[in-house]
Coordinates of C-alpha atoms in Angstrom, one line a residue:
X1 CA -90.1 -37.5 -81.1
X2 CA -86.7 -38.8 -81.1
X3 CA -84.5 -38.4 -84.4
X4 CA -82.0 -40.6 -85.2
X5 CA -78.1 -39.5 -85.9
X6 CA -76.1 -37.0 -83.5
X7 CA -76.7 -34.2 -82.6
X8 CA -73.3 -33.2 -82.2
X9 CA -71.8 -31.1 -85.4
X10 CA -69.0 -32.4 -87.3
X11 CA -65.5 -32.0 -86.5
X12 CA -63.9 -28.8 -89.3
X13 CA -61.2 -30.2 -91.5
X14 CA -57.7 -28.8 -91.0
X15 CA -58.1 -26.6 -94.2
X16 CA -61.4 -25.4 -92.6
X17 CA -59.8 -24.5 -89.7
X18 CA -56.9 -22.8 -91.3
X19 CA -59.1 -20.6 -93.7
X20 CA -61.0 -19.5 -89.8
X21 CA -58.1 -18.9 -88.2
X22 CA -56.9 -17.0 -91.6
X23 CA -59.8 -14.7 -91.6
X24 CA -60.0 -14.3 -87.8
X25 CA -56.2 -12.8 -87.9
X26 CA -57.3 -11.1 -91.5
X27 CA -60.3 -8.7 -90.3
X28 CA -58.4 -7.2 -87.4
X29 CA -55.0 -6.4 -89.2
X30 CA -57.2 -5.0 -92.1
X31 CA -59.3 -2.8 -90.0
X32 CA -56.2 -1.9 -87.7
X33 CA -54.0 -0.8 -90.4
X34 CA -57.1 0.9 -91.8
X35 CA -57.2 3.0 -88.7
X36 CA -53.6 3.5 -88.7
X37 CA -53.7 4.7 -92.1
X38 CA -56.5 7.1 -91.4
X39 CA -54.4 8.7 -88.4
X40 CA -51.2 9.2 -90.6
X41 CA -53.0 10.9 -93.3
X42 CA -55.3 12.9 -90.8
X43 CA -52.1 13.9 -88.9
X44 CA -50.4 14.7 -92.5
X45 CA -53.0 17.1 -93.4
X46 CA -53.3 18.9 -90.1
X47 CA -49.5 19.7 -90.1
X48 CA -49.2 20.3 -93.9
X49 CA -49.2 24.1 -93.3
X50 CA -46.6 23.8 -91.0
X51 CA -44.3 22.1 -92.9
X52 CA -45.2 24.6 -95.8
X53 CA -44.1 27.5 -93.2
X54 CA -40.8 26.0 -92.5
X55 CA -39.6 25.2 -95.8
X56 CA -40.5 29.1 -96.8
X57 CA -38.4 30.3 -93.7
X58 CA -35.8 27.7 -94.5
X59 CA -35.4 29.5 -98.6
X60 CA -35.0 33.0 -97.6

């Protein structure tokens, strides 16, 4: 019933841990500045109209 060997899982290399630690900091500041992204663009299209307004006041 018993196996032989550990059971315990091997200790990650340095450039293992590097490339987790890498992709754990990646996701986030990929999805975030997605997000942030989104928002600016959203917020430039709502207001577009009103910028349009101003600059026609502004010329005459």
């Amino acid at each position: 019933m018993a196996r032989g060997g550990s059971t315990m899982a091997e200790e990650p290399t340095w450039g293992e841990l590097l490339v987790t630690l890498f992709l754990m900091a990646a996701v986030p500041t990929v999805v975030g500045g997605a997000v942030v992204l989104a928002l600016v663009a959203l917020f430039m299209w709502l207001t577009a109209p009103l910028r349009r307004r101003r600059g026609r006041d502004k010329a005459a």
